[in-house]
């Protein structure tokens, strides 16, 4: 599949917006993610995502999508992948968040606009403004331990 020029800028928008949520999600023991995902208790994973998101986003703006994956082996570092949906007003972003011990990444799969413009750049600008509007004003990320 050919990457579109605007796809990277949208991934950056989403990744930047959810950084504080990712920090919250990393406070949860990885064994909990592994257990919930392997046992297909996605309602529990959704509760974890909702709890982390409520500090930074309006209710329902960021939520678990279809599920997730736990990549765990004897030879490698564990990796948790969550299907997430970012739902600012007028748009829906379907993406995956991948978390390891030291890294996190976002892969946007699809963006749907209620009223899309013919120019992708204008849609990206709209998405940026909508994400900012969906974020809770004055919410400060937790200070990192030094």
PDB file of C-alpha atoms in Angstrom:
ATOM      1  CA  UNK A   1       0.000   0.000   0.000  1.00  0.00           C
ATOM      2  CA  UNK A   2       1.335   3.400  -0.977  1.00  0.00           C
ATOM      3  CA  UNK A   3       1.696   5.871   1.900  1.00  0.00           C
ATOM      4  CA  UNK A   4      -0.014   9.160   1.331  1.00  0.00           C
ATOM      5  CA  UNK A   5       1.921  12.338   2.007  1.00  0.00           C
ATOM      6  CA  UNK A   6      -0.520  13.513   4.691  1.00  0.00           C
ATOM      7  CA  UNK A   7      -0.528  10.197   6.591  1.00  0.00           C
ATOM      8  CA  UNK A   8       2.720  10.923   8.460  1.00  0.00           C
ATOM      9  CA  UNK A   9       1.568  14.344   9.632  1.00  0.00           C
ATOM     10  CA  UNK A  10      -1.635  12.792  10.989  1.00  0.00           C
ATOM     11  CA  UNK A  11       0.323  10.119  12.829  1.00  0.00           C
ATOM     12  CA  UNK A  12       2.447  12.840  14.411  1.00  0.00           C
ATOM     13  CA  UNK A  13      -0.717  14.711  15.483  1.00  0.00           C
ATOM     14  CA  UNK A  14      -2.175  11.624  17.136  1.00  0.00           C
ATOM     15  CA  UNK A  15       1.105  10.523  18.727  1.00  0.00           C
ATOM     16  CA  UNK A  16       1.704  13.968  20.193  1.00  0.00           C
ATOM     17  CA  UNK A  17      -1.830  14.252  21.544  1.00  0.00           C
ATOM     18  CA  UNK A  18      -1.811  10.876  23.296  1.00  0.00           C
ATOM     19  CA  UNK A  19       1.680  11.106  24.849  1.00  0.00           C
ATOM     20  CA  UNK A  20       0.358  11.800  28.354  1.00  0.00           C
ATOM     21  CA  UNK A  21      -2.158   8.962  28.016  1.00  0.00           C
ATOM     22  CA  UNK A  22       0.635   6.584  27.029  1.00  0.00           C
ATOM     23  CA  UNK A  23       2.531   7.575  30.173  1.00  0.00           C
ATOM     24  CA  UNK A  24      -0.556   6.679  32.222  1.00  0.00           C
ATOM     25  CA  UNK A  25      -1.008   3.376  30.386  1.00  0.00           C
ATOM     26  CA  UNK A  26       2.598   2.451  31.149  1.00  0.00           C
ATOM     27  CA  UNK A  27       1.888   2.698  34.885  1.00  0.00           C
ATOM     28  CA  UNK A  28      -0.161  -0.479  34.534  1.00  0.00           C
ATOM     29  CA  UNK A  29       1.723  -3.725  35.075  1.00  0.00           C
ATOM     30  CA  UNK A  30       2.399  -5.432  31.754  1.00  0.00           C
ATOM     31  CA  UNK A  31       1.210  -8.728  33.260  1.00  0.00           C
ATOM     32  CA  UNK A  32      -2.275  -7.216  33.527  1.00  0.00           C
ATOM     33  CA  UNK A  33      -2.303  -6.346  29.825  1.00  0.00           C
ATOM     34  CA  UNK A  34      -1.050  -9.813  28.913  1.00  0.00           C
ATOM     35  CA  UNK A  35      -3.667 -11.537  31.072  1.00  0.00           C
ATOM     36  CA  UNK A  36      -6.579  -9.385  29.903  1.00  0.00           C
ATOM     37  CA  UNK A  37      -5.636  -9.697  26.231  1.00  0.00           C
ATOM     38  CA  UNK A  38      -4.910 -13.431  26.320  1.00  0.00           C
ATOM     39  CA  UNK A  39      -8.161 -14.108  28.200  1.00  0.00           C
ATOM     40  CA  UNK A  40     -10.003 -11.757  25.805  1.00  0.00           C
ATOM     41  CA  UNK A  41     -11.213  -9.539  28.645  1.00  0.00           C
ATOM     42  CA  UNK A  42     -11.211  -6.464  26.447  1.00  0.00           C
ATOM     43  CA  UNK A  43     -13.744  -4.738  28.682  1.00  0.00           C
ATOM     44  CA  UNK A  44     -11.016  -4.570  31.327  1.00  0.00           C
ATOM     45  CA  UNK A  45      -8.549  -3.154  28.810  1.00  0.00           C
ATOM     46  CA  UNK A  46     -11.184  -0.612  27.733  1.00  0.00           C
ATOM     47  CA  UNK A  47     -11.576   0.442  31.384  1.00  0.00           C
ATOM     48  CA  UNK A  48      -7.804   0.971  31.647  1.00  0.00           C
ATOM     49  CA  UNK A  49      -7.778   3.092  28.489  1.00  0.00           C
ATOM     50  CA  UNK A  50     -10.809   5.091  29.649  1.00  0.00           C
ATOM     51  CA  UNK A  51      -9.212   5.761  33.033  1.00  0.00           C
ATOM     52  CA  UNK A  52      -5.964   6.954  31.458  1.00  0.00           C
ATOM     53  CA  UNK A  53      -7.745   9.059  28.834  1.00  0.00           C
ATOM     54  CA  UNK A  54     -10.154  10.804  31.222  1.00  0.00           C
ATOM     55  CA  UNK A  55      -7.316  12.887  32.620  1.00  0.00           C
ATOM     56  CA  UNK A  56      -6.483  14.426  29.247  1.00  0.00           C
ATOM     57  CA  UNK A  57      -9.464  14.064  26.891  1.00  0.00           C
ATOM     58  CA  UNK A  58     -13.165  14.771  26.979  1.00  0.00           C
ATOM     59  CA  UNK A  59     -15.298  11.679  27.729  1.00  0.00           C
ATOM     60  CA  UNK A  60     -15.415   9.259  24.804  1.00  0.00           C
ATOM     61  CA  UNK A  61     -12.788  11.086  22.756  1.00  0.00           C
ATOM     62  CA  UNK A  62     -10.194   8.307  23.133  1.00  0.00           C
ATOM     63  CA  UNK A  63     -11.233   4.711  23.573  1.00  0.00           C
ATOM     64  CA  UNK A  64     -10.318   1.126  22.893  1.00  0.00           C
ATOM     65  CA  UNK A  65     -11.359  -0.086  19.454  1.00  0.00           C
ATOM     66  CA  UNK A  66     -11.596  -3.739  18.479  1.00  0.00           C
ATOM     67  CA  UNK A  67      -9.032  -5.118  20.919  1.00  0.00           C
ATOM     68  CA  UNK A  68      -5.326  -5.632  21.168  1.00  0.00           C
ATOM     69  CA  UNK A  69      -2.398  -8.003  21.036  1.00  0.00           C
ATOM     70  CA  UNK A  70       0.224  -9.153  23.518  1.00  0.00           C
ATOM     71  CA  UNK A  71       3.494 -10.132  21.854  1.00  0.00           C
ATOM     72  CA  UNK A  72       5.429 -12.087  24.453  1.00  0.00           C
ATOM     73  CA  UNK A  73       8.202 -14.624  23.912  1.00  0.00           C
ATOM     74  CA  UNK A  74      11.104 -16.127  25.795  1.00  0.00           C
ATOM     75  CA  UNK A  75      13.639 -14.421  23.554  1.00  0.00           C
ATOM     76  CA  UNK A  76      12.333 -10.897  23.098  1.00  0.00           C
ATOM     77  CA  UNK A  77      10.969  -7.937  24.957  1.00  0.00           C
ATOM     78  CA  UNK A  78       7.195  -7.875  25.420  1.00  0.00           C
ATOM     79  CA  UNK A  79       5.130  -5.581  23.239  1.00  0.00           C
ATOM     80  CA  UNK A  80       1.522  -4.562  23.787  1.00  0.00           C
ATOM     81  CA  UNK A  81      -0.528  -3.354  20.819  1.00  0.00           C
ATOM     82  CA  UNK A  82      -3.882  -1.665  21.424  1.00  0.00           C
ATOM     83  CA  UNK A  83      -6.449  -0.816  18.766  1.00  0.00           C
ATOM     84  CA  UNK A  84      -7.620   2.667  19.644  1.00  0.00           C
ATOM     85  CA  UNK A  85     -10.070   5.209  18.316  1.00  0.00           C
ATOM     86  CA  UNK A  86      -9.636   8.938  18.672  1.00  0.00           C
ATOM     87  CA  UNK A  87     -13.006  10.606  18.188  1.00  0.00           C
ATOM     88  CA  UNK A  88     -12.762  14.380  18.178  1.00  0.00           C
ATOM     89  CA  UNK A  89     -15.872  16.133  16.898  1.00  0.00           C
ATOM     90  CA  UNK A  90     -16.296  15.603  13.166  1.00  0.00           C
ATOM     91  CA  UNK A  91     -13.621  12.936  12.733  1.00  0.00           C
ATOM     92  CA  UNK A  92     -12.643   9.423  13.751  1.00  0.00           C
ATOM     93  CA  UNK A  93      -9.045   8.180  13.740  1.00  0.00           C
ATOM     94  CA  UNK A  94      -8.537   4.423  13.844  1.00  0.00           C
ATOM     95  CA  UNK A  95      -5.011   3.586  14.938  1.00  0.00           C
ATOM     96  CA  UNK A  96      -2.796   1.171  16.826  1.00  0.00           C
ATOM     97  CA  UNK A  97      -0.652   2.076  19.791  1.00  0.00           C
ATOM     98  CA  UNK A  98       2.347  -0.190  20.222  1.00  0.00           C
ATOM     99  CA  UNK A  99       4.150  -0.073  23.586  1.00  0.00           C
ATOM    100  CA  UNK A 100       7.404  -1.693  24.668  1.00  0.00           C
ATOM    101  CA  UNK A 101       9.506  -1.057  27.744  1.00  0.00           C
ATOM    102  CA  UNK A 102      11.323   1.863  26.124  1.00  0.00           C
ATOM    103  CA  UNK A 103       9.263   2.926  23.121  1.00  0.00           C
ATOM    104  CA  UNK A 104       5.773   3.662  21.950  1.00  0.00           C
ATOM    105  CA  UNK A 105       4.571   4.198  18.413  1.00  0.00           C
ATOM    106  CA  UNK A 106       1.361   5.051  16.627  1.00  0.00           C
ATOM    107  CA  UNK A 107       0.200   3.663  13.302  1.00  0.00           C
ATOM    108  CA  UNK A 108      -2.858   5.369  11.848  1.00  0.00           C
ATOM    109  CA  UNK A 109      -4.935   2.993   9.744  1.00  0.00           C
ATOM    110  CA  UNK A 110      -7.845   5.163   8.708  1.00  0.00           C
ATOM    111  CA  UNK A 111      -9.219   8.644   9.277  1.00  0.00           C
ATOM    112  CA  UNK A 112     -12.864   9.396   8.615  1.00  0.00           C
ATOM    113  CA  UNK A 113     -14.219  12.934   8.398  1.00  0.00           C
ATOM    114  CA  UNK A 114     -17.874  13.887   8.761  1.00  0.00           C
ATOM    115  CA  UNK A 115     -17.469  16.619   6.141  1.00  0.00           C
ATOM    116  CA  UNK A 116     -14.224  15.946   4.272  1.00  0.00           C
ATOM    117  CA  UNK A 117     -12.572  18.623   2.193  1.00  0.00           C
ATOM    118  CA  UNK A 118     -11.159  17.792  -1.228  1.00  0.00           C
ATOM    119  CA  UNK A 119      -7.732  18.963  -0.066  1.00  0.00           C
ATOM    120  CA  UNK A 120      -6.030  16.534   2.363  1.00  0.00           C
ATOM    121  CA  UNK A 121      -4.073  19.386   3.962  1.00  0.00           C
ATOM    122  CA  UNK A 122      -7.291  21.103   5.017  1.00  0.00           C
ATOM    123  CA  UNK A 123      -8.556  17.839   6.497  1.00  0.00           C
ATOM    124  CA  UNK A 124      -5.311  17.524   8.457  1.00  0.00           C
ATOM    125  CA  UNK A 125      -5.688  21.099   9.731  1.00  0.00           C
ATOM    126  CA  UNK A 126      -9.265  20.334  10.764  1.00  0.00           C
ATOM    127  CA  UNK A 127      -8.102  17.178  12.544  1.00  0.00           C
ATOM    128  CA  UNK A 128      -5.442  19.113  14.470  1.00  0.00           C
ATOM    129  CA  UNK A 129      -8.001  21.683  15.642  1.00  0.00           C
ATOM    130  CA  UNK A 130     -10.558  19.003  16.518  1.00  0.00           C
ATOM    131  CA  UNK A 131      -8.019  17.046  18.584  1.00  0.00           C
ATOM    132  CA  UNK A 132      -7.064  20.199  20.480  1.00  0.00           C
ATOM    133  CA  UNK A 133     -10.736  20.877  21.148  1.00  0.00           C
ATOM    134  CA  UNK A 134     -11.213  17.305  22.477  1.00  0.00           C
ATOM    135  CA  UNK A 135      -8.367  17.705  24.956  1.00  0.00           C
ATOM    136  CA  UNK A 136      -9.081  18.888  28.485  1.00  0.00           C
ATOM    137  CA  UNK A 137      -7.786  22.380  29.016  1.00  0.00           C
ATOM    138  CA  UNK A 138      -5.285  22.813  31.804  1.00  0.00           C
ATOM    139  CA  UNK A 139      -4.539  19.092  32.116  1.00  0.00           C
ATOM    140  CA  UNK A 140      -0.872  18.806  32.861  1.00  0.00           C
ATOM    141  CA  UNK A 141       1.002  15.557  32.292  1.00  0.00           C
ATOM    142  CA  UNK A 142       2.472  13.966  35.402  1.00  0.00           C
ATOM    143  CA  UNK A 143       6.046  14.936  36.132  1.00  0.00           C
ATOM    144  CA  UNK A 144       8.538  12.240  35.222  1.00  0.00           C
ATOM    145  CA  UNK A 145      10.656  10.863  38.050  1.00  0.00           C
ATOM    146  CA  UNK A 146      14.225  12.027  37.740  1.00  0.00           C
TER     147      UNK A 146
END
